[in-house]
Amino acid sequence: MLLQSILLAITATFAAAQTITPAQNQLGRTCGFKIAPCPLDMKCVPDNPYCPELNKCAGHCQFKNKYDSCGGFTPRPHNCDKNHECQDDPRLPPNCGLACDVPGICVPKEVHYCGGFVGLRCPDGLFCYDQLDGCDPLHGGADCSGICL
């Protein structure tokens, strides 16, 4: 019984550790010049198209996976196709999102779930993000699941 409890605690710790939280968001942060690399879910994009060598030139961090923008208070708000739904972007820092007319992203309706007690992992190329549902794995929510984007 004690061994099961220990294994369960370790599994929950690893599940929470693999979820990328908005606090880790560093969108637009400077990279290149052999300085600190971008987080795992981002890539360093050169600032100057004539200098693509990031060891010699500056760049900025961008998300690896792109999703269409939707909703928000824009002159021509975009709608998602039938296989996607418009949601707040869980990759961005906490804000009031669509409720305050901030554009969201088109998230697939059949999304993969990750984290939780089971420690589900995302398919290759996708990253685990908190669902912005009030459950925070870093503040007492041991069984928080996320979505793979």
XYZ file of N, CA and C in Angstrom:
447
model
N 0.827 -1.199 0.000
C 0.000 0.000 0.000
C 0.866 1.256 0.000
N 1.916 1.240 0.823
C 2.815 2.379 0.872
C 3.503 2.582 -0.473
N 3.902 1.471 -1.105
C 4.556 1.554 -2.413
C 3.610 2.149 -3.451
N 2.337 1.778 -3.427
C 1.355 2.341 -4.358
C 1.205 3.839 -4.150
N 1.179 4.279 -2.908
C 1.053 5.708 -2.610
C 2.259 6.482 -3.121
N 3.442 5.906 -2.941
C 4.660 6.568 -3.409
C 4.660 6.662 -4.931
N 4.298 5.561 -5.611
C 4.252 5.572 -7.075
C 3.219 6.566 -7.593
N 2.087 6.663 -6.930
C 1.048 7.609 -7.320
C 1.540 9.040 -7.167
N 2.240 9.342 -6.089
C 2.784 10.682 -5.872
C 3.832 11.031 -6.922
N 4.679 10.072 -7.273
C 5.704 10.313 -8.293
C 5.056 10.552 -9.651
N 4.044 9.760 -9.992
C 3.333 9.927 -11.263
C 2.694 11.299 -11.343
N 2.057 11.743 -10.269
C 1.418 13.061 -10.256
C 2.447 14.169 -10.421
N 3.607 13.995 -9.808
C 4.668 14.998 -9.923
C 5.148 15.113 -11.355
N 5.392 13.966 -12.020
C 5.843 13.996 -13.410
C 4.772 14.557 -14.325
N 3.509 14.233 -14.075
C 2.423 14.746 -14.903
C 2.346 16.261 -14.802
N 2.474 16.792 -13.601
C 2.424 18.246 -13.421
C 3.652 18.897 -14.030
N 4.792 18.230 -13.963
C 6.036 18.816 -14.466
C 6.047 18.914 -15.980
N 5.348 18.021 -16.698
C 5.395 18.073 -18.146
C 4.386 19.057 -18.727
N 3.468 19.573 -17.958
C 2.510 20.540 -18.455
C 3.175 21.911 -18.536
N 3.036 22.549 -19.672
C 3.609 23.875 -19.851
C 2.574 24.878 -19.362
N 2.949 25.694 -18.415
C 2.013 26.643 -17.836
C 2.195 28.022 -18.446
N 1.145 28.862 -18.425
C 1.272 30.208 -18.971
C 2.383 31.023 -18.319
N 2.733 30.708 -17.059
C 3.803 31.457 -16.402
C 5.129 31.253 -17.110
N 5.267 30.160 -17.863
C 6.492 29.888 -18.593
C 6.478 30.552 -19.972
N 5.398 31.223 -20.305
C 5.274 31.839 -21.619
C 6.331 32.923 -21.800
N 7.072 32.814 -22.871
C 8.107 33.798 -23.166
C 8.001 34.240 -24.618
N 6.783 34.344 -25.106
C 6.527 34.754 -26.482
C 7.173 36.105 -26.760
N 7.973 36.171 -27.821
C 8.613 37.420 -28.210
C 9.928 37.696 -27.510
N 10.331 36.832 -26.578
C 11.599 37.032 -25.866
C 12.751 36.961 -26.859
N 13.803 37.745 -26.624
C 14.977 37.749 -27.482
C 15.729 36.430 -27.364
N 16.205 35.935 -28.499
C 17.016 34.727 -28.541
C 18.074 34.915 -29.621
N 18.876 33.926 -29.858
C 19.974 34.043 -30.817
C 21.256 34.405 -30.106
N 22.328 34.644 -30.855
C 23.637 34.996 -30.288
C 24.097 33.995 -29.236
N 23.666 32.743 -29.342
C 24.035 31.690 -28.384
C 23.594 32.013 -26.954
N 22.545 32.853 -26.794
C 22.026 33.133 -25.453
C 20.968 32.098 -25.110
N 20.303 32.248 -24.010
C 19.325 31.278 -23.528
C 18.357 30.876 -24.635
N 18.185 29.568 -24.845
C 17.274 29.109 -25.892
C 15.819 29.338 -25.519
N 14.967 29.240 -26.510
C 13.524 29.363 -26.280
C 13.017 28.122 -25.547
N 11.856 28.225 -24.877
C 11.250 27.044 -24.244
C 10.973 25.951 -25.275
N 10.710 24.747 -24.814
C 10.517 23.598 -25.705
C 9.403 23.778 -26.719
N 8.346 24.514 -26.363
C 7.217 24.670 -27.268
C 7.396 25.847 -28.233
N 8.583 26.454 -28.231
C 8.846 27.608 -29.087
C 10.117 27.391 -29.896
N 10.256 28.206 -30.921
C 11.469 28.189 -31.729
C 11.982 29.614 -31.871
N 13.274 29.752 -32.124
C 13.888 31.062 -32.305
C 13.803 31.425 -33.786
N 13.150 32.544 -34.080
C 12.959 33.012 -35.456
C 13.830 34.254 -35.655
N 14.649 34.278 -36.731
C 15.526 35.430 -36.956
C 14.740 36.733 -37.121
N 15.264 37.809 -36.548
C 14.643 39.128 -36.718
C 14.940 39.715 -38.098
N 16.089 39.366 -38.654
C 16.511 39.893 -39.947
C 16.550 38.751 -40.961
N 15.751 38.826 -42.039
C 15.739 37.726 -43.014
C 17.081 37.556 -43.736
N 17.928 38.576 -43.711
C 19.225 38.491 -44.373
C 20.292 37.893 -43.458
N 19.929 37.578 -42.246
C 20.865 36.966 -41.305
C 20.170 35.787 -40.617
N 20.062 34.652 -41.303
C 19.348 33.508 -40.731
C 20.165 32.706 -39.716
N 21.458 32.981 -39.593
C 22.325 32.241 -38.669
C 22.119 32.766 -37.258
N 21.355 32.039 -36.446
C 20.988 32.513 -35.106
C 22.151 32.513 -34.122
N 23.268 31.891 -34.453
C 24.441 31.998 -33.590
C 25.121 33.356 -33.748
N 24.790 34.061 -34.839
C 25.417 35.354 -35.121
C 24.435 36.508 -35.106
N 23.141 36.213 -35.100
C 22.120 37.259 -35.211
C 21.046 37.105 -34.137
N 20.319 38.184 -33.937
C 19.223 38.181 -32.956
C 17.962 37.562 -33.558
N 17.155 37.044 -32.692
C 15.862 36.508 -33.084
C 14.878 36.696 -31.943
N 13.693 36.118 -32.095
C 12.687 36.181 -31.036
C 11.956 34.838 -30.990
N 11.441 34.497 -29.827
C 10.755 33.216 -29.620
C 9.335 33.277 -30.159
N 8.949 32.243 -30.903
C 7.588 32.081 -31.417
C 7.142 30.650 -31.144
N 5.832 30.448 -31.010
C 5.312 29.101 -30.815
C 5.616 28.256 -32.046
N 5.978 26.990 -31.838
C 6.238 26.077 -32.948
C 4.951 25.769 -33.701
N 3.870 25.565 -32.969
C 2.599 25.197 -33.590
C 1.722 26.428 -33.757
N 1.236 26.625 -34.969
C 0.389 27.786 -35.287
C -1.078 27.356 -35.307
N -1.926 28.225 -34.789
C -3.373 28.008 -34.807
C -4.027 29.288 -35.303
N -5.085 29.139 -36.083
C -5.782 30.312 -36.606
C -6.359 31.140 -35.471
N -6.329 32.448 -35.642
C -6.921 33.374 -34.683
C -8.424 33.427 -34.927
N -9.188 33.678 -33.876
C -10.640 33.756 -34.020
C -11.214 34.708 -32.978
N -12.423 35.172 -33.232
C -13.129 36.024 -32.281
C -12.406 37.315 -31.985
N -12.734 37.894 -30.863
C -12.080 39.125 -30.444
C -12.708 40.359 -31.061
N -12.308 41.490 -30.553
C -12.833 42.769 -31.025
C -11.943 43.260 -32.161
N -12.211 42.758 -33.338
C -11.459 43.146 -34.527
C -12.454 43.586 -35.597
N -12.013 44.360 -36.582
C -12.938 44.800 -37.626
C -13.611 43.635 -38.346
N -12.877 42.557 -38.561
C -13.431 41.382 -39.230
C -13.049 40.131 -38.436
N -13.793 39.812 -37.383
C -13.434 38.636 -36.582
C -13.512 37.369 -37.430
N -12.567 36.482 -37.222
C -12.499 35.228 -37.971
C -13.254 34.144 -37.224
N -13.891 33.274 -37.972
C -14.571 32.121 -37.396
C -13.753 30.877 -37.692
N -13.902 29.867 -36.853
C -13.200 28.595 -37.056
C -14.009 27.710 -37.997
N -13.329 26.756 -38.627
C -14.045 25.809 -39.480
C -14.813 24.808 -38.616
N -15.536 23.891 -39.239
C -16.417 22.985 -38.499
C -15.670 21.991 -37.603
N -14.370 21.779 -37.829
C -13.606 20.839 -37.018
C -12.877 21.488 -35.848
N -13.033 22.810 -35.709
C -12.353 23.556 -34.647
C -13.361 24.427 -33.902
N -12.987 24.832 -32.676
C -13.821 25.759 -31.922
C -12.946 26.864 -31.356
N -13.515 28.042 -31.220
C -12.780 29.206 -30.746
C -12.701 29.175 -29.218
N -11.467 29.219 -28.689
C -11.240 29.206 -27.246
C -10.153 30.207 -26.890
N -10.101 30.575 -25.611
C -8.975 31.375 -25.124
C -7.695 30.592 -25.392
N -6.621 31.291 -25.702
C -5.340 30.647 -25.982
C -4.667 30.274 -24.662
N -4.574 28.973 -24.320
C -3.974 28.575 -23.042
C -2.462 28.783 -23.004
N -1.850 29.099 -24.142
C -0.396 29.302 -24.184
C -0.007 30.696 -23.723
N -0.958 31.607 -23.657
C -0.677 32.992 -23.284
C -0.874 33.212 -21.795
N -0.275 34.278 -21.255
C -0.442 34.560 -19.822
C -1.919 34.741 -19.479
N -2.278 34.500 -18.248
C -3.682 34.662 -17.854
C -4.192 36.071 -18.160
N -5.316 36.114 -18.827
C -6.018 37.365 -19.104
C -7.489 37.012 -19.248
N -8.314 37.983 -19.488
C -9.748 37.684 -19.548
C -10.171 37.120 -20.896
N -9.265 37.054 -21.867
C -9.496 36.368 -23.127
C -10.700 36.846 -23.908
N -11.451 35.880 -24.448
C -12.600 36.188 -25.299
C -13.652 37.020 -24.565
N -13.731 36.877 -23.246
C -14.699 37.650 -22.472
C -14.417 39.148 -22.561
N -13.164 39.510 -22.832
C -12.775 40.925 -22.965
C -12.431 41.264 -24.405
N -12.943 40.500 -25.337
C -12.726 40.726 -26.768
C -11.281 40.566 -27.210
N -10.501 39.759 -26.477
C -9.147 39.411 -26.908
C -9.280 38.193 -27.824
N -8.697 38.209 -29.025
C -8.836 37.055 -29.916
C -8.337 35.758 -29.277
N -8.988 34.681 -29.640
C -8.593 33.355 -29.178
C -7.960 32.594 -30.326
N -7.899 31.270 -30.196
C -7.375 30.426 -31.262
C -8.377 29.323 -31.582
N -8.288 28.806 -32.799
C -9.141 27.701 -33.224
C -8.501 26.392 -32.751
N -9.122 25.765 -31.762
C -8.627 24.525 -31.164
C -9.415 23.370 -31.772
N -8.721 22.277 -32.163
C -9.444 21.123 -32.709
C -10.507 20.618 -31.731
N -11.673 20.245 -32.264
C -12.740 19.728 -31.405
C -12.347 18.393 -30.782
N -11.581 17.590 -31.501
C -11.116 16.309 -30.971
C -9.664 16.465 -30.551
N -9.472 17.110 -29.407
C -8.147 17.406 -28.887
C -7.658 16.251 -28.018
N -6.347 16.055 -27.970
C -5.756 15.063 -27.072
C -5.622 15.684 -25.685
N -5.888 14.888 -24.651
C -5.718 15.347 -23.278
C -4.401 14.816 -22.732
N -3.846 15.527 -21.763
C -2.545 15.153 -21.213
C -2.514 15.435 -19.717
N -1.473 14.920 -19.056
C -1.286 15.169 -17.629
C -2.232 14.356 -16.766
N -2.648 14.944 -15.656
C -3.519 14.256 -14.709
C -2.773 13.177 -13.946
N -3.489 12.403 -13.111
C -2.867 11.334 -12.334
C -2.250 10.271 -13.236
N -2.869 10.050 -14.383
C -2.390 9.015 -15.284
C -1.083 9.438 -15.957
N -0.854 10.731 -16.066
C 0.368 11.233 -16.691
C 0.375 11.081 -18.196
N -0.784 11.290 -18.831
C -0.883 11.150 -20.287
C 0.079 12.103 -20.987
N 0.714 11.611 -22.021
C 1.659 12.414 -22.786
C 1.018 12.829 -24.108
N 1.506 13.922 -24.652
C 1.031 14.402 -25.944
C 1.730 13.650 -27.067
N 1.065 13.549 -28.224
C 1.744 12.988 -29.393
C 2.948 13.858 -29.763
N 3.894 13.277 -30.467
C 5.079 14.017 -30.889
C 4.688 15.291 -31.624
N 5.375 16.364 -31.299
C 5.123 17.648 -31.956
C 4.090 18.510 -31.258
N 3.362 17.952 -30.283
C 2.373 18.719 -29.527
C 2.876 18.886 -28.100
N 2.370 19.923 -27.421
C 2.810 20.242 -26.071
C 1.599 20.369 -25.164
N 1.775 20.042 -23.885
C 0.682 20.026 -22.920
C 0.519 21.402 -22.272
N -0.700 21.934 -22.304
C -1.003 23.232 -21.696
C -2.185 23.085 -20.750
N -2.180 23.859 -19.678
C -3.295 23.891 -18.739
C -4.536 24.350 -19.487
N -5.694 23.817 -19.126
C -6.938 24.138 -19.819
C -7.563 25.464 -19.397
N -6.941 26.205 -18.520
C -7.496 27.461 -18.012
C -8.861 27.235 -17.384
N -8.960 26.124 -16.616
C -10.229 25.756 -16.000
C -10.247 25.972 -14.490
N -9.231 26.659 -13.962
C -9.176 26.905 -12.530
C -8.392 25.857 -11.768
N -8.091 24.740 -12.385
C -7.298 23.688 -11.755
C -5.835 23.973 -12.060
N -5.037 24.221 -11.033
C -3.642 24.590 -11.224
C -2.736 23.539 -10.594
N -1.953 22.788 -11.420
C -1.097 21.742 -10.866
C -0.001 22.286 -9.958
N 0.324 23.560 -10.083
C 1.367 24.147 -9.247
C 0.831 24.684 -7.928
N -0.498 24.700 -7.780
C -1.109 25.208 -6.547
C -2.184 24.257 -6.038
N -1.780 23.017 -5.741
C -2.681 22.076 -5.085
C -3.516 21.201 -5.993
N -3.546 21.445 -7.275
C -4.362 20.634 -8.183
C -3.564 19.470 -8.731
N -3.474 18.393 -7.986
C -2.628 17.265 -8.370
C -3.156 16.530 -9.582
N -4.467 16.548 -9.832
C -5.053 15.783 -10.923
C -5.513 16.689 -12.065
N -4.813 17.779 -12.308
C -5.197 18.679 -13.395
C -4.767 18.083 -14.719
N -5.700 18.012 -15.648
C -5.333 17.566 -16.984
C -5.168 18.782 -17.870
N -4.506 18.599 -18.967
C -4.295 19.684 -19.914
C -4.727 19.236 -21.295
N -4.496 20.100 -22.282
C -4.786 19.754 -23.658
C -3.494 19.863 -24.464
N -3.396 19.047 -25.485
C -2.209 19.036 -26.341
C -2.415 19.973 -27.517
N -1.536 20.939 -27.638
C -1.577 21.888 -28.760
C -0.212 21.917 -29.425
